[in-house]
Short mmCIF file of the C-alpha atoms (twelve columns), coordinates in Angstrom:
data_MODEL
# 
_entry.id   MODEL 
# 
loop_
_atom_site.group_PDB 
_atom_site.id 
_atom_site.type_symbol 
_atom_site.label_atom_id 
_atom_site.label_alt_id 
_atom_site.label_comp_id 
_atom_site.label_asym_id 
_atom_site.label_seq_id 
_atom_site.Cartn_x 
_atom_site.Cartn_y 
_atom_site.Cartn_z 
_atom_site.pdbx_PDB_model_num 
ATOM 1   C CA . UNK A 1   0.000   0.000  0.000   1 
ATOM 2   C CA . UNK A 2   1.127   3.510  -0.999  1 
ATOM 3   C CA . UNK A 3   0.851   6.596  0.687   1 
ATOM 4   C CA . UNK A 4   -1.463  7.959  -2.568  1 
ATOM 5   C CA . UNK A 5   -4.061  5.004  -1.415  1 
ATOM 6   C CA . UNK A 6   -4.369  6.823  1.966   1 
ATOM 7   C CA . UNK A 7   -6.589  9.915  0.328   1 
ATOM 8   C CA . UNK A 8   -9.953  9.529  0.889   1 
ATOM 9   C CA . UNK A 9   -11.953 12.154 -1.205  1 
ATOM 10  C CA . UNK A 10  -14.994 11.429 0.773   1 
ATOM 11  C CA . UNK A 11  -13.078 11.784 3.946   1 
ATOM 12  C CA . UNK A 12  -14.389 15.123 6.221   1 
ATOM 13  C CA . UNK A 13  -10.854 16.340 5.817   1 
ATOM 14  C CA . UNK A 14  -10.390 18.485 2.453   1 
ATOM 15  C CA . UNK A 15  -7.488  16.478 0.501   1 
ATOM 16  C CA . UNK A 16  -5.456  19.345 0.114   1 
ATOM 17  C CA . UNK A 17  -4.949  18.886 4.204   1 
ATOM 18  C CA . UNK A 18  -4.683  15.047 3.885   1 
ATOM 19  C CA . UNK A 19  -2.046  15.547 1.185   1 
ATOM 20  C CA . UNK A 20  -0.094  17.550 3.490   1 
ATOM 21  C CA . UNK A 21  -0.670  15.017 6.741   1 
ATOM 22  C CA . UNK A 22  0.427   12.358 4.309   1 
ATOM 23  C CA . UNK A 23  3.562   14.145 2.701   1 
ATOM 24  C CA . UNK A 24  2.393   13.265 -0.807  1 
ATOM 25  C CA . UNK A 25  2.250   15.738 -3.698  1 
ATOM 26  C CA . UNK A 26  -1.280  16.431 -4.717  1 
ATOM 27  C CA . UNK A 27  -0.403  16.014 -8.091  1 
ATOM 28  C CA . UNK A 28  -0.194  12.791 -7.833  1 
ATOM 29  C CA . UNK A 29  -3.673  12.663 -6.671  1 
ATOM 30  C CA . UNK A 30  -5.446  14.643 -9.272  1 
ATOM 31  C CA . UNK A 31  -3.195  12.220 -11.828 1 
ATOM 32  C CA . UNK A 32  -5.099  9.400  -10.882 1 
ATOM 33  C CA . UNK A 33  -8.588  11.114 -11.478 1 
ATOM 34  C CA . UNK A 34  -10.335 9.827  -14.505 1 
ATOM 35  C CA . UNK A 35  -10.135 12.452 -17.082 1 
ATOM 36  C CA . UNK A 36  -13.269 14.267 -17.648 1 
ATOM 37  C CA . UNK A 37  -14.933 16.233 -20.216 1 
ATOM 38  C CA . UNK A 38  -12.208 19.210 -21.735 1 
ATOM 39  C CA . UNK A 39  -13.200 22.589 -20.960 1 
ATOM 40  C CA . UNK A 40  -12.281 24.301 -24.305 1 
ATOM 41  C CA . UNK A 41  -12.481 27.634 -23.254 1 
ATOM 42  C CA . UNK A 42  -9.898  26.918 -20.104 1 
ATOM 43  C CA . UNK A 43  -8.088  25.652 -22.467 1 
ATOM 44  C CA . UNK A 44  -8.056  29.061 -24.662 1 
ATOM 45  C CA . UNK A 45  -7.844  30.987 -21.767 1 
ATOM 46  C CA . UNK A 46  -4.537  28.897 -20.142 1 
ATOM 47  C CA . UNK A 47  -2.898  29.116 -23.679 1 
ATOM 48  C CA . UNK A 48  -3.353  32.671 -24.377 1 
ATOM 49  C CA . UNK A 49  -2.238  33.500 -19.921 1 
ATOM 50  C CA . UNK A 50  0.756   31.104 -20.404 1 
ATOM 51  C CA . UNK A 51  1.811   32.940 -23.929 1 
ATOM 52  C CA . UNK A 52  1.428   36.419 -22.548 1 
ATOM 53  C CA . UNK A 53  3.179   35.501 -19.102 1 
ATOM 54  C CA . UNK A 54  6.096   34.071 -20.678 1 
ATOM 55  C CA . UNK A 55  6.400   37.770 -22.665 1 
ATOM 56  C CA . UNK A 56  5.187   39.544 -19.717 1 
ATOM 57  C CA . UNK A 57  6.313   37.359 -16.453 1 
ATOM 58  C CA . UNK A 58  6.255   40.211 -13.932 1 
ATOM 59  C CA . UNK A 59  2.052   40.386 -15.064 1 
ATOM 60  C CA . UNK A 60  0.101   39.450 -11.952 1 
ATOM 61  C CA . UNK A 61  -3.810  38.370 -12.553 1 
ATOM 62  C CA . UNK A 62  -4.864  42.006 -12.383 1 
ATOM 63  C CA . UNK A 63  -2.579  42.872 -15.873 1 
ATOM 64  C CA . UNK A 64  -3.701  39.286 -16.957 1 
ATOM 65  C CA . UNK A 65  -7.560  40.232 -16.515 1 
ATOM 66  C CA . UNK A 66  -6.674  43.285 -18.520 1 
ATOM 67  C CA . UNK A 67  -4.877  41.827 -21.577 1 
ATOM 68  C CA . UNK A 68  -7.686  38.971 -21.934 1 
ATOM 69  C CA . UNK A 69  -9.765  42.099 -22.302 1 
ATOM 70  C CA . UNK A 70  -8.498  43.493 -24.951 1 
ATOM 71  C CA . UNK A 71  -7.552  39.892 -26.835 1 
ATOM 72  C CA . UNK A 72  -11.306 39.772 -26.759 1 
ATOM 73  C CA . UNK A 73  -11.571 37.648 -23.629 1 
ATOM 74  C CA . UNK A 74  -13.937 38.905 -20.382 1 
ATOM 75  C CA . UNK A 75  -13.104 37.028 -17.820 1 
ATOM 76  C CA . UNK A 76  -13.179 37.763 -14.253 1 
ATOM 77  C CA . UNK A 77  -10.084 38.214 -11.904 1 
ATOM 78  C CA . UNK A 78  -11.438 35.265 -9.719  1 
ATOM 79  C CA . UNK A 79  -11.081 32.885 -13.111 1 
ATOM 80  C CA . UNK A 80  -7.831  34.320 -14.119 1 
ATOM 81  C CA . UNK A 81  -6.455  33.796 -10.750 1 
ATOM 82  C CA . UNK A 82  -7.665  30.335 -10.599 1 
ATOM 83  C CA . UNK A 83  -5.968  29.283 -14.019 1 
ATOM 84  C CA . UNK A 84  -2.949  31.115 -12.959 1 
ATOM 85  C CA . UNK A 85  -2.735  29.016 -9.752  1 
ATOM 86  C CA . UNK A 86  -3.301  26.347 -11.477 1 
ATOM 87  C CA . UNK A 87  -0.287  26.297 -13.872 1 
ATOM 88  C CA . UNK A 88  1.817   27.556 -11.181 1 
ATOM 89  C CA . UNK A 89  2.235   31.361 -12.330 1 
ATOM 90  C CA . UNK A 90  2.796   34.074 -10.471 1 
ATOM 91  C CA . UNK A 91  4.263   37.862 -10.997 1 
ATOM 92  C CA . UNK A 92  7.837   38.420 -10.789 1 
ATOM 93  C CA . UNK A 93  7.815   41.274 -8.693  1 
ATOM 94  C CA . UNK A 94  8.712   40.529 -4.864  1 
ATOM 95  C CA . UNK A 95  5.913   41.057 -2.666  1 
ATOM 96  C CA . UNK A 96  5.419   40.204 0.951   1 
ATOM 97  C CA . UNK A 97  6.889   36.605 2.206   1 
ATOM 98  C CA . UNK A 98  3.654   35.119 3.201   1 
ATOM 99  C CA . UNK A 99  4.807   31.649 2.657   1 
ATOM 100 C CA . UNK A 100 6.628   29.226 4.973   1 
ATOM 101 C CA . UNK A 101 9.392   26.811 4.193   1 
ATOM 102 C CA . UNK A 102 9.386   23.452 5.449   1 
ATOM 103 C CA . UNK A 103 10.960  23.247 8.871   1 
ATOM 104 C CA . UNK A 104 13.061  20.346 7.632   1 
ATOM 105 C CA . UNK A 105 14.443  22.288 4.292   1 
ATOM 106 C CA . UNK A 106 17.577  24.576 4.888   1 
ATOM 107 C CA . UNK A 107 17.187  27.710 2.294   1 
ATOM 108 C CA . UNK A 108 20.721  28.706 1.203   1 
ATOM 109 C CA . UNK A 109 21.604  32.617 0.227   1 
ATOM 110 C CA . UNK A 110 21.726  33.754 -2.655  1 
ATOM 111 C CA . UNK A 111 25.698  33.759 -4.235  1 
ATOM 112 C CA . UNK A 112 25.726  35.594 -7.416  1 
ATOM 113 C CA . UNK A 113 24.634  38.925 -7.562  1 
ATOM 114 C CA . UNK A 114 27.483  41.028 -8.975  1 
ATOM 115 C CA . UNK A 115 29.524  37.596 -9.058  1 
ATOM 116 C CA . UNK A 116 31.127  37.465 -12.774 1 
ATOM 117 C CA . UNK A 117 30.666  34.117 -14.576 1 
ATOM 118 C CA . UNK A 118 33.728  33.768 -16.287 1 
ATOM 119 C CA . UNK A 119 34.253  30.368 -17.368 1 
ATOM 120 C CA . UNK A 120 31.943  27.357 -18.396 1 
ATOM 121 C CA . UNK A 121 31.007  24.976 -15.124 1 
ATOM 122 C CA . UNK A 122 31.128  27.686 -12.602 1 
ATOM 123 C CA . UNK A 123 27.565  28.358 -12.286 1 
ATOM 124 C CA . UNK A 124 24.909  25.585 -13.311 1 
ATOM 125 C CA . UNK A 125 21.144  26.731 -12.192 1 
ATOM 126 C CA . UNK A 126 17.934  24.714 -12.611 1 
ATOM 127 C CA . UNK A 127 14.381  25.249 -12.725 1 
ATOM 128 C CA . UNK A 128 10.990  23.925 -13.427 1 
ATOM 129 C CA . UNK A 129 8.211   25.016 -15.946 1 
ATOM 130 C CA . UNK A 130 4.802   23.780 -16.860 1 
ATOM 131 C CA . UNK A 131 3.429   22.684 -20.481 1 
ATOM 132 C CA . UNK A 132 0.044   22.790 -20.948 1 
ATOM 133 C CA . UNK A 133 -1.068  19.304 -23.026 1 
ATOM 134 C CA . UNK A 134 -4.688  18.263 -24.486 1 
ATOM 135 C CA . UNK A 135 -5.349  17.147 -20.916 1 
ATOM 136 C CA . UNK A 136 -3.915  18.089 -17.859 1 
ATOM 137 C CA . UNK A 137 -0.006  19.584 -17.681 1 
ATOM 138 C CA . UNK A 138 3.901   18.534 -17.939 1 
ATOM 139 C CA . UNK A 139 6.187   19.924 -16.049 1 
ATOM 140 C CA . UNK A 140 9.835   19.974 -16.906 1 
ATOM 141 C CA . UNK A 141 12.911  20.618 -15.379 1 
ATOM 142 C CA . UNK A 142 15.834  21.190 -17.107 1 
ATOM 143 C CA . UNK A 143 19.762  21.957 -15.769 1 
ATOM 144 C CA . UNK A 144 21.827  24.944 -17.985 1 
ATOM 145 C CA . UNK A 145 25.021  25.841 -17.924 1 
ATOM 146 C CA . UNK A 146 25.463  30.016 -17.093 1 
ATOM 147 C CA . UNK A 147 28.202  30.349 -19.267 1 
ATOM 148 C CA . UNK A 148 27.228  28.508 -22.366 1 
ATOM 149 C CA . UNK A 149 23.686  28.516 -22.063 1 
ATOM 150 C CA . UNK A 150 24.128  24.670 -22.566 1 
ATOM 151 C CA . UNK A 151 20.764  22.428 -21.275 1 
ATOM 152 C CA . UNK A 152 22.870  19.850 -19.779 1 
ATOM 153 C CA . UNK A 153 20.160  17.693 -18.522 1 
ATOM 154 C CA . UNK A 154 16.262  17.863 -18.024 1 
ATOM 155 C CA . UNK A 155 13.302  15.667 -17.235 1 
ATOM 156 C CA . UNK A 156 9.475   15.858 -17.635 1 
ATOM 157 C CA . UNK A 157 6.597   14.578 -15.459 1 
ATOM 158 C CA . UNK A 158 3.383   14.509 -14.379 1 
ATOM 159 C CA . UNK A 159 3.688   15.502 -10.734 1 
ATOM 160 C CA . UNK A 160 6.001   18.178 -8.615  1 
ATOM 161 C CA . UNK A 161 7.591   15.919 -6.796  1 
ATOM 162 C CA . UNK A 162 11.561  15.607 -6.082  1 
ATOM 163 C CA . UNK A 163 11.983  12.288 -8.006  1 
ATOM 164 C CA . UNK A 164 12.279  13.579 -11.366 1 
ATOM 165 C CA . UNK A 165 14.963  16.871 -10.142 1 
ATOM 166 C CA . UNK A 166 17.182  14.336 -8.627  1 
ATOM 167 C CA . UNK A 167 17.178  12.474 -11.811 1 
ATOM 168 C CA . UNK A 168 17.870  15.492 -13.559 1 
ATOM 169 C CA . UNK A 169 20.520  16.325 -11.388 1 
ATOM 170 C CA . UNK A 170 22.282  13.175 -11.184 1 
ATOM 171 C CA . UNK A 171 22.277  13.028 -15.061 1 
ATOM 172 C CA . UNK A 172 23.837  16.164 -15.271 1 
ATOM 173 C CA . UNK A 173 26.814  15.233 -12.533 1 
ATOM 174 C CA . UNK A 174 27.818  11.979 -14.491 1 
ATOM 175 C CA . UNK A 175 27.609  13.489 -17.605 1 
ATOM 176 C CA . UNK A 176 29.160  16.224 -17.140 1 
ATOM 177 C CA . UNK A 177 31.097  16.765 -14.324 1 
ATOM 178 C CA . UNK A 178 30.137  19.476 -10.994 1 
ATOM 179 C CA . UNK A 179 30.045  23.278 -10.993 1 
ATOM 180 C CA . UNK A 180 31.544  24.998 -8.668  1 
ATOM 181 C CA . UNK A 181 27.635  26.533 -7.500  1 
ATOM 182 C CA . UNK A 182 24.567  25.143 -8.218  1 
ATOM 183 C CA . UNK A 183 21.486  27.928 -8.034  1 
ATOM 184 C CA . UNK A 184 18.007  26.867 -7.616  1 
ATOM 185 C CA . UNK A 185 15.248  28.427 -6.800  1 
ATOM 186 C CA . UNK A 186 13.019  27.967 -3.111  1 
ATOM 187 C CA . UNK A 187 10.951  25.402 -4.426  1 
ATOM 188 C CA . UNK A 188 10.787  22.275 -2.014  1 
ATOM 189 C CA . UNK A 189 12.123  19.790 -4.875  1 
ATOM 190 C CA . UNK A 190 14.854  22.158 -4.432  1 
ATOM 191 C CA . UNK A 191 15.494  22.803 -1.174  1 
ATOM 192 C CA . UNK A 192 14.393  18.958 0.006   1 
ATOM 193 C CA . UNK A 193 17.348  17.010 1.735   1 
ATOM 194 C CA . UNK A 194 17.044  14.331 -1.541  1 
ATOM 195 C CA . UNK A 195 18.154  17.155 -3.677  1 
ATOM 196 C CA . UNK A 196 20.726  19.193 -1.742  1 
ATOM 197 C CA . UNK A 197 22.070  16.040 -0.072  1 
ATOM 198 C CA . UNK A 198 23.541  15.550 -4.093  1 
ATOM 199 C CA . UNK A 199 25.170  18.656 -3.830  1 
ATOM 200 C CA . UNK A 200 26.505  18.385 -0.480  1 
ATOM 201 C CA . UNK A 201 27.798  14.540 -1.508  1 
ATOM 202 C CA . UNK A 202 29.830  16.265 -4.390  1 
ATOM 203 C CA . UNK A 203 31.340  19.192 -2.282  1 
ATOM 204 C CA . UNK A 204 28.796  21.606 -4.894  1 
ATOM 205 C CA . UNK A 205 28.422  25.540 -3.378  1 
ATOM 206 C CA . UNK A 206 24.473  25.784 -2.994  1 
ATOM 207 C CA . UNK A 207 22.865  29.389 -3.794  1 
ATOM 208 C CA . UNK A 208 19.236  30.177 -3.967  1 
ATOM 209 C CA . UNK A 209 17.235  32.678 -5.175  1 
ATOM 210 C CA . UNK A 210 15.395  35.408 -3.062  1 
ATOM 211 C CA . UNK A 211 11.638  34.502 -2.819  1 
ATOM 212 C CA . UNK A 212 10.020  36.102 -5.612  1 
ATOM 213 C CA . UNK A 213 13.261  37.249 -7.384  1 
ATOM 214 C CA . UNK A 214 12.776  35.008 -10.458 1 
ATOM 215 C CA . UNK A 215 15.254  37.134 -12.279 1 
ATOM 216 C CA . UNK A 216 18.226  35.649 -10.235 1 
ATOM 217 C CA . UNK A 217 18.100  32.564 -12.325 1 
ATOM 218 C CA . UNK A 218 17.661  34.747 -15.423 1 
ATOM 219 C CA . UNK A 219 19.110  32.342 -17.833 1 
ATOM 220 C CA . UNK A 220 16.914  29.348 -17.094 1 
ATOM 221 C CA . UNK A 221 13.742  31.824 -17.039 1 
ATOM 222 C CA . UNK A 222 15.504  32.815 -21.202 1 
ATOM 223 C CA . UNK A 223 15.468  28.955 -22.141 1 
ATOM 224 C CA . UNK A 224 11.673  28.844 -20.765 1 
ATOM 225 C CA . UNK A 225 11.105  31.851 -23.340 1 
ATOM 226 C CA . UNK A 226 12.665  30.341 -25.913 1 
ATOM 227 C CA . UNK A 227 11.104  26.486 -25.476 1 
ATOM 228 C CA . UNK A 228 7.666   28.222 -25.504 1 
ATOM 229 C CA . UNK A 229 8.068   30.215 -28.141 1 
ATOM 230 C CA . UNK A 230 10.189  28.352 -30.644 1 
ATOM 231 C CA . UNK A 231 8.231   24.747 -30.105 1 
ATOM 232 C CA . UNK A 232 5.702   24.158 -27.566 1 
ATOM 233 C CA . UNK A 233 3.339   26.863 -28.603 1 
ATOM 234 C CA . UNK A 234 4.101   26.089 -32.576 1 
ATOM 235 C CA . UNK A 235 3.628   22.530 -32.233 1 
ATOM 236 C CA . UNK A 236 0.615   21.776 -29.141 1 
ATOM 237 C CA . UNK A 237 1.898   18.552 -27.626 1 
ATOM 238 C CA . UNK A 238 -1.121  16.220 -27.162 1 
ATOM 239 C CA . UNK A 239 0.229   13.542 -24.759 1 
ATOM 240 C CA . UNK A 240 3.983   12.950 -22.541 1 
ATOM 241 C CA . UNK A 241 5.544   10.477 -25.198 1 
ATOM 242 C CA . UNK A 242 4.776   13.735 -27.522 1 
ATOM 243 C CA . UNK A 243 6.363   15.869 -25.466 1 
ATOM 244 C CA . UNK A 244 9.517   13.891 -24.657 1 
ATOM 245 C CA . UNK A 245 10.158  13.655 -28.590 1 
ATOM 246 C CA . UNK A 246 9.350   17.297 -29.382 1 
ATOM 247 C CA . UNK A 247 11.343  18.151 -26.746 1 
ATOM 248 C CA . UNK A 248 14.598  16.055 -27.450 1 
ATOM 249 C CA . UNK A 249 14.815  17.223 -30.505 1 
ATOM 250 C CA . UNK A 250 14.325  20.682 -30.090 1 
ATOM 251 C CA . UNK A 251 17.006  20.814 -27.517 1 
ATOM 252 C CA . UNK A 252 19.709  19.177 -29.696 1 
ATOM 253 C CA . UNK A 253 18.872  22.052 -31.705 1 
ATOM 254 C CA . UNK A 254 19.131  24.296 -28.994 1 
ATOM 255 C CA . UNK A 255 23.013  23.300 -27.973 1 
ATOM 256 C CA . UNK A 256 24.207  22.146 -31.252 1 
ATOM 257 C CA . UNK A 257 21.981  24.413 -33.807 1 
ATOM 258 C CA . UNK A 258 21.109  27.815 -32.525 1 
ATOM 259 C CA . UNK A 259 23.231  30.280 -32.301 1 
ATOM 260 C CA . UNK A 260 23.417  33.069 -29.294 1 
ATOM 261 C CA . UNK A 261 24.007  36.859 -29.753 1 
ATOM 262 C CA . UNK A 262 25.173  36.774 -26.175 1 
ATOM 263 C CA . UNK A 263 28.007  33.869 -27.352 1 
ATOM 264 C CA . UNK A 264 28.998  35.480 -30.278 1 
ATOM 265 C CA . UNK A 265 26.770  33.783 -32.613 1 
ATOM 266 C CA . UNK A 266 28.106  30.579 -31.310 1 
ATOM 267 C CA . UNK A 267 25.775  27.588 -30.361 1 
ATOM 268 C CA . UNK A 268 26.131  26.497 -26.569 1 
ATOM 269 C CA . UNK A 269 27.718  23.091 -27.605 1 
ATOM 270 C CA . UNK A 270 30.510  25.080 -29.058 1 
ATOM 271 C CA . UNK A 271 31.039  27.459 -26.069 1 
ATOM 272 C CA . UNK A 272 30.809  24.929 -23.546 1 
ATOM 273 C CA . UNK A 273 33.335  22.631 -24.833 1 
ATOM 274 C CA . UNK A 274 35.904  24.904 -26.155 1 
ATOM 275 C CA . UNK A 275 35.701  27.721 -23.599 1 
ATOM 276 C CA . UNK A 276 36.248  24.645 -21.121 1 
ATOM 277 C CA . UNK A 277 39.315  23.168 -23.264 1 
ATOM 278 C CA . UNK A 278 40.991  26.748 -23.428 1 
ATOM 279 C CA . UNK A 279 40.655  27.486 -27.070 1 
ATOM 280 C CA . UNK A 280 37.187  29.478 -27.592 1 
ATOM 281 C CA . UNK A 281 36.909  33.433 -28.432 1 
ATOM 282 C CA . UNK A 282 33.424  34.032 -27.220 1 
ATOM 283 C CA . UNK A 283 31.566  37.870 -26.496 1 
ATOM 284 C CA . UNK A 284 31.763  37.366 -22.855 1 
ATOM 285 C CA . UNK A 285 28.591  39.506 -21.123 1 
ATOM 286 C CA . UNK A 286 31.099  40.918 -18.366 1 
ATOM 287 C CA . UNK A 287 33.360  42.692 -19.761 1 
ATOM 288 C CA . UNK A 288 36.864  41.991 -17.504 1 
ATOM 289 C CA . UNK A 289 40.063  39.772 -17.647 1 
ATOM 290 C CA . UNK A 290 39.549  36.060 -16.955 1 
ATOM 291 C CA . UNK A 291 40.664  36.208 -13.526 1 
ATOM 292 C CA . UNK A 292 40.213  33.838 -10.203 1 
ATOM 293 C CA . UNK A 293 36.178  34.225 -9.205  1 
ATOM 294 C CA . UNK A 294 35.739  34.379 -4.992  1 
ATOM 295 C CA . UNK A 295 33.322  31.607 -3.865  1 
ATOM 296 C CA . UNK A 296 32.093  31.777 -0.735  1 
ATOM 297 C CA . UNK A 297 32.184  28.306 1.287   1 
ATOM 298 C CA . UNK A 298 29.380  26.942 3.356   1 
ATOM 299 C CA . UNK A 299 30.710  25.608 5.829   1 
ATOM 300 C CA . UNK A 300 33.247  28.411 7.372   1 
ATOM 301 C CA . UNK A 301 31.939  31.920 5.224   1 
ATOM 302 C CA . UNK A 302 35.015  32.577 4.309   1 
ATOM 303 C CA . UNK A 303 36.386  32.906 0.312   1 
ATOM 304 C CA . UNK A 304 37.776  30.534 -1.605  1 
ATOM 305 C CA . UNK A 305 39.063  30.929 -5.438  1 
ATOM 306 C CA . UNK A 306 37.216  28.656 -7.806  1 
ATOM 307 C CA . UNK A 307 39.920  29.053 -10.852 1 
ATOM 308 C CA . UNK A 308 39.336  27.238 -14.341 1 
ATOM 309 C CA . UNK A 309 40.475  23.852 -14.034 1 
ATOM 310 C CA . UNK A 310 43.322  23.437 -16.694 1 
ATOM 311 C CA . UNK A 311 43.963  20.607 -19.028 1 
ATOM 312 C CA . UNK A 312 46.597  18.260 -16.887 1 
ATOM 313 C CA . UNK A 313 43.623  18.993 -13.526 1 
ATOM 314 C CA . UNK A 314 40.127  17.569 -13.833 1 
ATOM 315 C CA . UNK A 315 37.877  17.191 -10.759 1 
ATOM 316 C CA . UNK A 316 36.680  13.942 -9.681  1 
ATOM 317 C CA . UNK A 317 33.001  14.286 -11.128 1 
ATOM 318 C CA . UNK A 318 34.873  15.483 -14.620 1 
ATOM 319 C CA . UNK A 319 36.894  12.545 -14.418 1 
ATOM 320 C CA . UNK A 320 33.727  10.560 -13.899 1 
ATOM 321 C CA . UNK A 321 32.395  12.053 -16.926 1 
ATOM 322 C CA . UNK A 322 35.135  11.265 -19.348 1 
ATOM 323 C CA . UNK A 323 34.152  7.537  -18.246 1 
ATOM 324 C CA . UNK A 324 30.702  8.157  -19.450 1 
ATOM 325 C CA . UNK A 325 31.979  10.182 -22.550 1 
ATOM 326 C CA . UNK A 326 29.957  7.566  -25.181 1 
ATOM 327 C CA . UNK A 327 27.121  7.278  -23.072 1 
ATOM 328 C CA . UNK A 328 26.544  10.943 -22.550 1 
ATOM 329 C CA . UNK A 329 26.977  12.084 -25.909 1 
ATOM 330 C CA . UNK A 330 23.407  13.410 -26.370 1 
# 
């Protein structure tokens, strides 16, 4: 017997509250619902809010009410608000902390404002994003490298829970080595001791966003841009297996194909394994010699110098890697 069979929708107690008593995701519940008749116009609605909020993120459901408006669309703030919360949006701006973090999950500060990233496998961040299919939503996470802009690992599934970050994360570590900091947002797959206990077991500096500062993870907020706008809206996945195609192929486009003002015109694949190797010219964004980048460690607050590793020194998770060069060629 799982935890999931506990929920009893009949029960007294609503089953947001028994989700929480049982430490399940309620994701997971609604999953298991039989799917019901499609509401088409929460369908138009939720395609036309997540379009405009990944142009607009800082819009809130009182901007949201107003540019349904004028697209044609009178809809109440009460409905907005409900979609909204529904595919996890919310404004940009900071606003009051009125939320709680779990009493078991440590939230780490925030490392990299004003910090120069200078070299590829300095600074990896991750995030998750939802994608709205014919019934129901995806939600992927995906791992980029600042420097390159290289997606160096990602995962989709049907639920918010941890299982399918760690994943991610692990991919990303054998594949491809460990940053020197990892930046995450506050979100409990995040902050949960199954993530960060990865981290800690390969020495990794932990940083964290501010609550409601999306913009320090910038980069991974771009890719979310650019996967909206360049496939998932052009191409309306119907079902997961969909999505996981699309999606693989669109990101081997996205290292190997696209090119980046910000890199020069280069693709990420290119950046990210030159720049690393010592022989790449890219248009770095901060404008300053290639010098030795201050860390701060976790465990005494003090600096430390996280220098480009050269080619005679490789870290143990980059010789770990080079072990799974043919497997992690994709």
């Amino acid at each position: 017997m799982t935890r999931q069979t506990w929920i009893d929708r009949r029960d007294a107690v609503s089953v947001v509250r028994q989700c929480v008593l049982a430490g399940v995701s309620r994701a997971t519940i609604y999953a298991r619902q039989k799917p019901g008749p499609v509401d088409e116009s929460n369908l138009l609605l939720s395609r036309l809010i997540d379009e405009e909020y990944t142009r607009h993120p800082f819009y809130g459901s009182r901007k949201m009410v107003v540019f349904l408006k004028v697209a044609g669309h009178t809809v109440n703030r009460k409905r907005v608000q409900g979609l909204m919360r529904q595919m996890g949006l919310a404004g940009m701006a900071p606003g009051p902390n009125t939320s709680r973090p779990h009493p078991e999950h440590k939230i780490y500060p925030y490392l990299l404002r004003g910090v120069p990233v200078i070299r590829p496998d300095q600074v990896w961040g991750t995030d998750i994003t939802h994608i709205r299919l014919a019934r129901g939503f995806a939600y992927l996470v995906a791992i980029i490298d600042w420097y390159s802009r290289r997606v160096l690992s990602w995962r989709i599934s049907n639920s918010m829970d941890a299982v399918f970050c760690v994943d991610c994360l692990e991919e990303a570590l054998r594949c491809h080595g460990r940053p020197a900091i990892f930046n995450s947002d506050q979100g409990s797959q995040f902050t949960g001791i199954a993530f960060t206990s990865v981290l800690k077991r390969e020495d990794v500096v932990i940083s964290m966003d501010g609550r409601g500062r999306a913009f320090d993870n910038i980069f991974v907020e771009r890719l979310w841009r650019n996967v909206k706008h360049e496939d998932v809206y052009l191409k309306g996945y119907a079902s997961m297996s969909e999505l996981t195609i699309g999606l693989a192929e669109y990101f081997a486009f996205y290292n190997g194909e696209r090119p980046h003002q910000s890199l020069g015109h280069q693709t990420p694949d290119v950046v990210y394994r030159t720049a690393r190797g010592g022989g790449a010219e890219i248009v770095d964004k901060f404008p300053r010699a290639v010098e030795d980048c201050p860390v701060p460690l976790r465990s005494t607050g003090q600096s430390s110098t996280a220098t480009a590793p050269t080619q005679a020194e490789t870290t143990p998770g980059q010789r770990r890697a080079a072990a799974n060069e043919v497997e992690c060629t994709a």
